[in-house]
Coordinates of C-alpha atoms in Angstrom, one line a residue:
M1397 CA 280.8 -75.7 96.1
N1398 CA 277.1 -75.0 96.5
I1399 CA 276.1 -74.5 100.1
I1400 CA 272.4 -74.8 99.3
S1401 CA 271.5 -78.1 97.6
H1402 CA 268.6 -78.5 95.2
R1403 CA 266.8 -80.4 97.9
T1404 CA 266.9 -77.5 100.3
F1405 CA 266.6 -74.5 97.8
F1406 CA 262.9 -74.8 97.1
P1407 CA 261.6 -74.9 100.7
I1408 CA 263.8 -71.8 101.5
F1409 CA 262.6 -70.0 98.4
T1410 CA 259.0 -70.8 99.2
F1411 CA 259.5 -69.5 102.8
I1412 CA 260.9 -66.2 101.4
V1413 CA 258.0 -65.8 99.0
I1414 CA 255.6 -66.3 101.9
I1415 CA 257.3 -63.8 104.1
A1416 CA 257.2 -61.3 101.2
I1417 CA 253.5 -61.8 100.6
L1418 CA 252.8 -61.3 104.4
A1419 CA 254.9 -58.1 104.4
I1420 CA 253.0 -56.7 101.5
S1421 CA 249.7 -57.6 103.1
T1422 CA 250.7 -56.0 106.3
C1423 CA 251.7 -52.8 104.6
S1424 CA 248.4 -52.7 102.8
F1425 CA 246.5 -53.3 106.0
L1426 CA 248.4 -50.5 107.8
S1427 CA 247.7 -48.1 104.9
Q1428 CA 244.0 -48.9 105.1
T1429 CA 244.0 -48.5 108.8
Y1430 CA 245.7 -45.2 108.4
A1431 CA 243.2 -44.1 105.9
T1432 CA 240.3 -44.9 108.3
S1433 CA 242.0 -43.3 111.3
T1434 CA 242.7 -40.2 109.3
F1435 CA 239.0 -39.9 108.4
S1436 CA 238.0 -40.4 112.0
S1437 CA 240.7 -38.1 113.3
H1438 CA 240.5 -37.0 116.9
G1439 CA 239.4 -33.5 117.8
R1440 CA 237.4 -33.0 114.6
H1441 CA 233.6 -32.9 114.5
H1442 CA 231.3 -33.6 111.6
L1443 CA 228.3 -31.7 110.4
V1444 CA 226.1 -33.4 107.9
L1445 CA 223.3 -31.5 106.2
F1446 CA 220.5 -33.2 104.3
L1447 CA 218.6 -31.4 101.5
Q1448 CA 215.3 -32.6 100.3
G1449 CA 214.1 -31.9 96.8
I1450 CA 211.4 -30.0 95.1
T1451 CA 207.7 -30.3 96.3
T1452 CA 208.9 -31.5 99.7
T1453 CA 207.8 -30.1 103.1
L1454 CA 209.0 -29.8 106.6
D1455 CA 206.4 -29.5 109.3
D1456 CA 206.6 -28.0 112.8
Q1457 CA 207.0 -31.4 114.6
S1458 CA 209.8 -32.5 112.3
A1459 CA 211.6 -29.3 112.4
N1460 CA 211.5 -29.0 116.2
S1461 CA 212.5 -32.7 116.8
G1462 CA 215.6 -32.4 114.8
H1463 CA 215.0 -35.7 113.0
I1464 CA 215.9 -36.2 109.4
V1465 CA 212.8 -36.7 107.2
G1466 CA 212.0 -37.5 103.6
L1467 CA 215.3 -39.1 102.4
G1468 CA 214.6 -42.8 102.8
S1469 CA 217.6 -44.9 103.8
V1470 CA 220.2 -42.1 103.3
P1471 CA 220.2 -40.8 106.9
E1472 CA 220.7 -44.3 108.2
T1473 CA 223.6 -44.7 105.8
L1474 CA 225.2 -41.5 106.9
H1475 CA 224.7 -42.3 110.6
Y1476 CA 226.5 -45.5 110.0
V1477 CA 229.5 -43.7 108.4
F1478 CA 229.5 -40.9 110.9
A1479 CA 228.9 -43.0 114.1
Q1480 CA 231.0 -40.7 116.3
P1481 CA 229.1 -38.8 119.1
S1482 CA 230.8 -35.6 117.7
T1483 CA 228.7 -35.9 114.5
R1484 CA 225.6 -33.7 114.0
L1485 CA 222.9 -34.5 111.4
L1486 CA 220.8 -31.6 110.3
E1487 CA 218.0 -31.0 107.9
Y1488 CA 218.1 -28.1 105.5
S1489 CA 215.2 -25.6 105.4
Y1490 CA 213.9 -23.8 102.3
S1491 CA 212.6 -21.2 104.8
A1492 CA 215.1 -20.2 107.5
S1493 CA 217.1 -21.6 110.3
S1494 CA 217.6 -20.8 114.0
V1495 CA 220.3 -18.2 114.4
Q1496 CA 221.5 -19.9 117.6
N1497 CA 222.0 -23.5 116.4
G1498 CA 221.0 -23.9 112.7
L1499 CA 217.9 -25.9 113.4
P1500 CA 215.6 -25.7 110.4
T1501 CA 212.3 -23.8 110.5
P1502 CA 209.2 -25.4 108.8
Y1503 CA 208.7 -24.8 105.1
T1504 CA 205.9 -25.6 102.5
C1505 CA 206.2 -27.2 99.1
T1506 CA 205.6 -23.9 97.5
D1507 CA 208.8 -22.6 99.0
T1508 CA 210.7 -25.2 97.0
I1509 CA 209.2 -24.0 93.8
T1510 CA 208.8 -20.2 94.0
H1511 CA 212.2 -19.3 95.5
S1512 CA 215.2 -18.5 93.2
L1513 CA 218.0 -21.1 93.5
F1514 CA 220.5 -18.5 94.5
S1515 CA 218.3 -17.5 97.5
D1516 CA 218.1 -21.1 98.4
I1517 CA 221.9 -21.2 98.3
V1518 CA 222.1 -18.2 100.5
L1519 CA 219.8 -19.9 103.0
L1520 CA 222.2 -22.9 103.1
D1521 CA 225.1 -20.6 103.6
Q1522 CA 223.3 -19.0 106.6
Q1523 CA 222.3 -22.3 108.1
I1524 CA 225.9 -23.6 108.0
K1525 CA 227.0 -20.4 109.7
H1526 CA 224.2 -20.8 112.3
A1527 CA 225.0 -24.4 112.9
M1528 CA 228.7 -23.6 113.6
R1529 CA 227.6 -21.5 116.5
A1530 CA 226.5 -24.6 118.3
Q1531 CA 229.9 -26.2 117.9
P1532 CA 232.5 -26.0 120.7
A1533 CA 234.8 -23.0 120.4
A1534 CA 237.9 -23.6 118.2
T1535 CA 236.7 -27.0 117.1
Q1536 CA 237.5 -28.1 113.6
V1537 CA 234.4 -29.2 111.8
D1538 CA 234.2 -31.2 108.5
I1539 CA 231.0 -30.6 106.6
T1540 CA 229.2 -33.0 104.3
L1541 CA 226.2 -31.9 102.1
I1542 CA 223.9 -34.5 100.6
G1543 CA 220.9 -33.6 98.5
H1544 CA 218.2 -35.3 96.5
S1545 CA 216.8 -33.7 93.3
L1546 CA 216.7 -29.9 93.7
G1547 CA 218.5 -30.3 97.0
G1548 CA 221.5 -31.6 95.2
V1549 CA 221.5 -28.6 92.9
I1550 CA 221.5 -26.3 95.9
A1551 CA 224.3 -28.2 97.6
L1552 CA 226.5 -28.2 94.6
G1553 CA 225.7 -24.7 93.8
Y1554 CA 226.8 -23.7 97.2
L1555 CA 230.2 -25.3 96.5
A1556 CA 230.4 -23.6 93.1
F1557 CA 229.8 -20.1 94.6
L1558 CA 232.1 -20.9 97.5
E1559 CA 234.9 -21.7 95.1
H1560 CA 234.2 -18.8 92.8
K1561 CA 234.2 -16.2 95.6
G1562 CA 232.7 -12.8 95.4
F1563 CA 229.1 -13.7 96.1
S1564 CA 229.1 -13.4 99.9
I1565 CA 229.1 -17.2 100.2
S1566 CA 231.8 -18.3 102.7
L1567 CA 232.6 -20.9 105.3
P1568 CA 233.0 -19.9 108.9
A1569 CA 236.3 -20.1 110.7
N1570 CA 237.3 -23.7 111.5
A1571 CA 234.9 -25.2 109.0
H1572 CA 235.9 -27.4 106.0
L1573 CA 233.5 -28.5 103.3
E1574 CA 234.7 -32.0 102.9
A1575 CA 232.1 -33.6 100.5
V1576 CA 229.1 -32.9 98.4
I1577 CA 226.8 -35.8 97.3
T1578 CA 223.9 -35.3 94.7
L1579 CA 221.2 -37.9 94.2
D1580 CA 219.2 -37.8 90.9
S1581 CA 219.9 -34.0 90.8
P1582 CA 219.7 -31.9 87.6
I1583 CA 223.0 -30.2 88.2
G1584 CA 223.1 -29.4 84.4
G1585 CA 219.6 -27.9 84.5
V1586 CA 216.4 -28.8 82.8
S1587 CA 215.4 -28.4 79.2
A1588 CA 213.3 -25.3 78.5
G1589 CA 209.6 -25.6 79.0
F1590 CA 209.4 -29.1 80.5
L1591 CA 208.7 -28.0 84.1
T1592 CA 207.5 -24.4 83.4
S1593 CA 205.2 -24.0 80.4
F1594 CA 204.4 -26.3 77.4
S1595 CA 204.6 -29.7 79.1
L1596 CA 201.4 -31.1 80.7
L1597 CA 203.4 -33.9 82.2
G1598 CA 205.9 -31.6 83.8
R1599 CA 203.3 -29.3 85.4
Q1600 CA 201.3 -32.4 86.4
I1601 CA 204.2 -33.9 88.2
L1602 CA 204.8 -30.7 90.3
E1603 CA 201.1 -29.7 90.9
H1604 CA 200.2 -33.3 91.8
Q1605 CA 203.0 -33.4 94.5
C1606 CA 202.2 -29.8 95.5
P1607 CA 198.6 -28.6 94.7
A1608 CA 199.3 -25.3 96.3
A1609 CA 201.7 -24.5 93.4
K1610 CA 198.9 -24.0 91.0
G1611 CA 199.0 -20.5 89.7
K1612 CA 202.4 -19.8 91.2
T1613 CA 205.5 -18.7 89.4
F1614 CA 207.9 -21.6 89.0
T1615 CA 211.0 -19.6 89.7
A1616 CA 213.2 -22.5 90.7
M1617 CA 212.3 -24.2 87.4
Q1618 CA 213.2 -21.1 85.4
D1619 CA 216.6 -21.1 87.1
L1620 CA 217.1 -24.7 86.1
E1621 CA 216.4 -23.7 82.4
T1622 CA 219.0 -20.9 82.8
I1623 CA 221.6 -23.5 84.0
F1624 CA 220.7 -25.9 81.1
H1625 CA 221.3 -23.3 78.5
S1626 CA 224.6 -22.2 80.0
A1627 CA 226.2 -25.4 78.7
S1628 CA 228.0 -23.7 75.9
T1629 CA 230.6 -22.5 78.5
T1630 CA 234.2 -23.5 78.3
F1631 CA 234.6 -27.1 79.5
G1632 CA 237.6 -28.4 81.6
A1633 CA 240.9 -29.5 80.2
T1634 CA 240.0 -33.1 79.6
G1635 CA 239.5 -34.3 76.0
L1636 CA 236.7 -36.6 77.0
A1637 CA 233.0 -36.1 75.9
A1638 CA 231.3 -33.9 78.4
S1639 CA 227.9 -34.6 80.1
Q1640 CA 225.3 -31.9 80.4
G1641 CA 226.0 -31.9 84.1
S1642 CA 229.7 -31.3 83.7
K1643 CA 229.5 -28.6 80.9
A1644 CA 226.7 -26.5 82.3
S1645 CA 227.4 -23.7 84.8
L1646 CA 225.6 -23.4 88.1
L1647 CA 227.2 -19.9 88.3
S1648 CA 224.8 -18.8 85.6
I1649 CA 222.1 -18.2 88.2
A1650 CA 224.1 -15.5 89.9
P1651 CA 221.9 -12.4 90.5
S1652 CA 222.0 -9.8 87.8
G1653 CA 223.7 -6.7 88.9
H1654 CA 225.9 -8.5 91.3
S1655 CA 229.6 -7.3 91.2
S1656 CA 230.7 -10.8 90.2
A1657 CA 227.8 -11.7 88.0
T1658 CA 229.6 -10.7 84.9
H1659 CA 232.5 -12.9 85.4
H1660 CA 233.1 -15.8 83.0
E1661 CA 230.7 -18.7 83.8
A1662 CA 233.0 -21.6 84.1
S1663 CA 231.7 -25.1 83.6
N1664 CA 230.6 -27.1 86.6
Q1665 CA 233.5 -29.6 86.0
S1666 CA 236.2 -26.9 85.9
V1667 CA 234.9 -25.1 89.0
L1668 CA 234.8 -28.4 90.9
E1669 CA 238.2 -29.4 89.8
R1670 CA 239.5 -26.1 91.3
A1671 CA 237.5 -26.7 94.5
K1672 CA 239.1 -30.1 94.9
T1673 CA 242.5 -28.4 95.0
D1674 CA 241.6 -25.1 96.7
L1675 CA 239.1 -26.4 99.3
A1676 CA 239.9 -30.1 99.4
T1677 CA 236.3 -30.9 98.6
S1678 CA 235.3 -34.2 96.9
V1679 CA 232.0 -34.6 94.9
L1680 CA 229.9 -37.6 94.1
T1681 CA 227.0 -37.3 91.7
I1682 CA 224.7 -40.3 91.3
G1683 CA 221.8 -40.7 88.9
N1684 CA 219.2 -43.3 87.9
L1685 CA 219.2 -44.2 84.3
N1686 CA 215.5 -44.9 84.6
D1687 CA 214.7 -41.5 86.0
F1688 CA 212.0 -40.3 83.5
L1689 CA 211.9 -36.9 85.1
F1690 CA 215.1 -36.3 83.1
D1691 CA 214.0 -38.5 80.2
P1692 CA 210.5 -37.4 79.5
K1693 CA 210.9 -38.4 75.9
A1694 CA 210.4 -42.0 77.1
C1695 CA 206.9 -41.0 78.2
A1696 CA 206.0 -38.8 75.3
A1697 CA 207.9 -38.7 72.1
V1698 CA 207.5 -34.9 71.6
L1699 CA 209.3 -34.2 74.9
P1700 CA 213.2 -33.9 75.2
S1701 CA 215.7 -36.2 77.0
F1702 CA 218.5 -35.0 79.2
L1703 CA 219.5 -37.9 81.4
D1704 CA 223.1 -36.7 81.6
T1705 CA 222.2 -33.6 83.5
Q1706 CA 222.6 -35.7 86.6
F1707 CA 226.3 -36.4 86.1
L1708 CA 229.7 -34.9 86.4
L1709 CA 232.3 -36.4 84.2
D1710 CA 233.7 -39.3 86.2
E1711 CA 237.4 -38.7 86.5
G1712 CA 238.2 -42.2 87.6
R1713 CA 239.2 -44.2 90.6
G1714 CA 240.5 -42.2 93.5
S1715 CA 240.0 -38.9 91.7
G1716 CA 237.4 -37.5 94.2
L1717 CA 235.2 -36.3 91.3
Y1718 CA 232.6 -38.9 90.3
G1719 CA 229.6 -39.3 88.0
R1720 CA 228.0 -42.7 88.9
M1721 CA 224.9 -44.4 87.7
F1722 CA 222.5 -47.2 88.5
N1723 CA 219.3 -48.7 87.2
S1724 CA 216.2 -49.0 89.4
G1725 CA 212.5 -49.1 88.7
P1726 CA 210.5 -49.8 85.5
N1727 CA 212.6 -49.1 82.4
I1728 CA 209.5 -48.4 80.3
C1729 CA 207.5 -45.2 80.9
P1730 CA 203.7 -45.5 80.5
S1731 CA 203.1 -43.6 77.3
I1732 CA 200.8 -40.5 76.9
T1733 CA 199.3 -40.9 73.4
R1734 CA 195.5 -40.4 73.4
L1735 CA 193.6 -37.3 74.4
T1736 CA 190.6 -39.4 75.4
T1737 CA 192.6 -40.9 78.2
L1738 CA 194.9 -38.0 78.9
N1739 CA 194.1 -37.4 82.6
R1740 CA 194.3 -41.1 83.4
D1741 CA 197.6 -41.5 81.5
L1742 CA 199.0 -38.4 83.2
M1743 CA 198.2 -39.7 86.6
R1744 CA 199.6 -43.2 85.9
T1745 CA 202.8 -41.7 84.3
T1746 CA 203.3 -39.3 87.2
Q1747 CA 203.3 -42.2 89.7
V1748 CA 205.9 -44.1 87.8
V1749 CA 208.1 -41.1 87.2
M1750 CA 208.1 -40.1 90.9
A1751 CA 208.7 -43.7 92.0
N1752 CA 211.8 -43.9 89.8
H1753 CA 213.0 -40.5 90.8
T1754 CA 213.0 -41.4 94.5
A1755 CA 214.4 -44.9 94.0
V1756 CA 217.9 -43.5 94.7
L1757 CA 216.9 -42.9 98.3
S1758 CA 216.6 -46.7 99.1
N1759 CA 218.7 -48.5 96.4
P1760 CA 221.2 -50.8 98.1
S1761 CA 224.0 -50.1 95.6
V1762 CA 223.6 -46.4 96.1
Q1763 CA 223.9 -46.7 99.8
Q1764 CA 227.1 -48.9 99.4
G1765 CA 228.5 -46.4 97.0
I1766 CA 227.9 -43.5 99.4
T1767 CA 229.6 -45.5 102.2
H1768 CA 232.7 -46.4 100.2
F1769 CA 233.0 -42.8 98.9
L1770 CA 232.9 -41.4 102.4
Q1771 CA 235.0 -43.9 104.3
A1772 CA 238.2 -43.6 102.2
R1773 CA 240.7 -40.9 101.6
T1774 CA 242.8 -40.5 98.4
N1775 CA 245.7 -38.0 98.0
N1776 CA 244.5 -36.1 101.2
H1777 CA 241.0 -35.8 99.8
L1778 CA 238.0 -37.6 101.0
G1779 CA 236.5 -39.6 98.1
G1780 CA 237.0 -43.3 97.9
T1781 CA 235.8 -45.0 94.7
P1782 CA 232.0 -45.4 95.1
I1783 CA 231.7 -49.0 94.2
P1784 CA 229.6 -50.9 93.2
L1785 CA 228.1 -48.0 91.2
L1786 CA 229.4 -47.8 87.6
A1787 CA 231.0 -44.7 86.1
H1788 CA 228.6 -42.9 83.8
R1789 CA 229.8 -43.1 80.1
L1790 CA 228.4 -41.2 77.3
P1791 CA 227.3 -43.2 74.2

């Protein structure tokens, strides 16, 4: 004899289904709460360093005030994510930093152009060590680096040399490099000549932004060319097509004669995959598909295009290694075609190029993507999926 009649079966079944749904939702909520609480774990401090790009400056007033300058909405976004009083926000200096507390010293726009990239990485290494001296003794400190343009190359280069070891780049005791974020940064280098010799547009862009650079040696640009031509190095184990940013090697700028300079120059992707495991460091690379600084062919047909220098290979949701893209600014570059109007065309084109290159600093989708990336943990690594930004896919 059936104890449950057809009349009573469906209400009971419905009740059971509702209870199951509530249980699943509760588990999901608890797991999300755990992820958030893990990110904001008690007893750990945060140090966030902001790295401006090429042709930027830092004056005495800004350096002494400790305020973050030149990065649009990004500092506000990071301040929202790291709202705890135990978080310190710090500006990177292309010149030097205070030995006592890591505060930056002023620098000029020529400092961003004439230094070698490896010397800039060493300055970052020193500034992190100096900043750690201002932390309470025995405090665990999680470090986030976020850089625009050349600043992102320096930040990611620091991680690459930190993982590779043997170059006197090291983290202080109790410090953990948790994340690196690059914004419209040529992590795969820049095509030969565009910013150093034959290109009027390239030199116009740099010298318009930094008039004092005229007549100077563009050492940083030469290093970017070295990185670009290192892209024949061995790529990672994935069978997917590689971007310029993933297959080039930041290790190629190691000083000649260094004891580790002759070691195999592993691709950026393979080095950062190891860093994710060895150092528990997640990486987010973001690039504007309308950034004509890396697509000068759109402005003058004789120039090259290397947009994918901005991106790592995106390894997918929850991976902790991302190459994400967005579109912002005019999608057509004012062309440079006639010698009779060359100066006017160069000026107009420079304005559009620089506006699109800095759009990443205020784009709402970028700010949301950064927030989602930093607020979640996956497999014990920081690095939630940076939605709503889309994964960069090669054609």
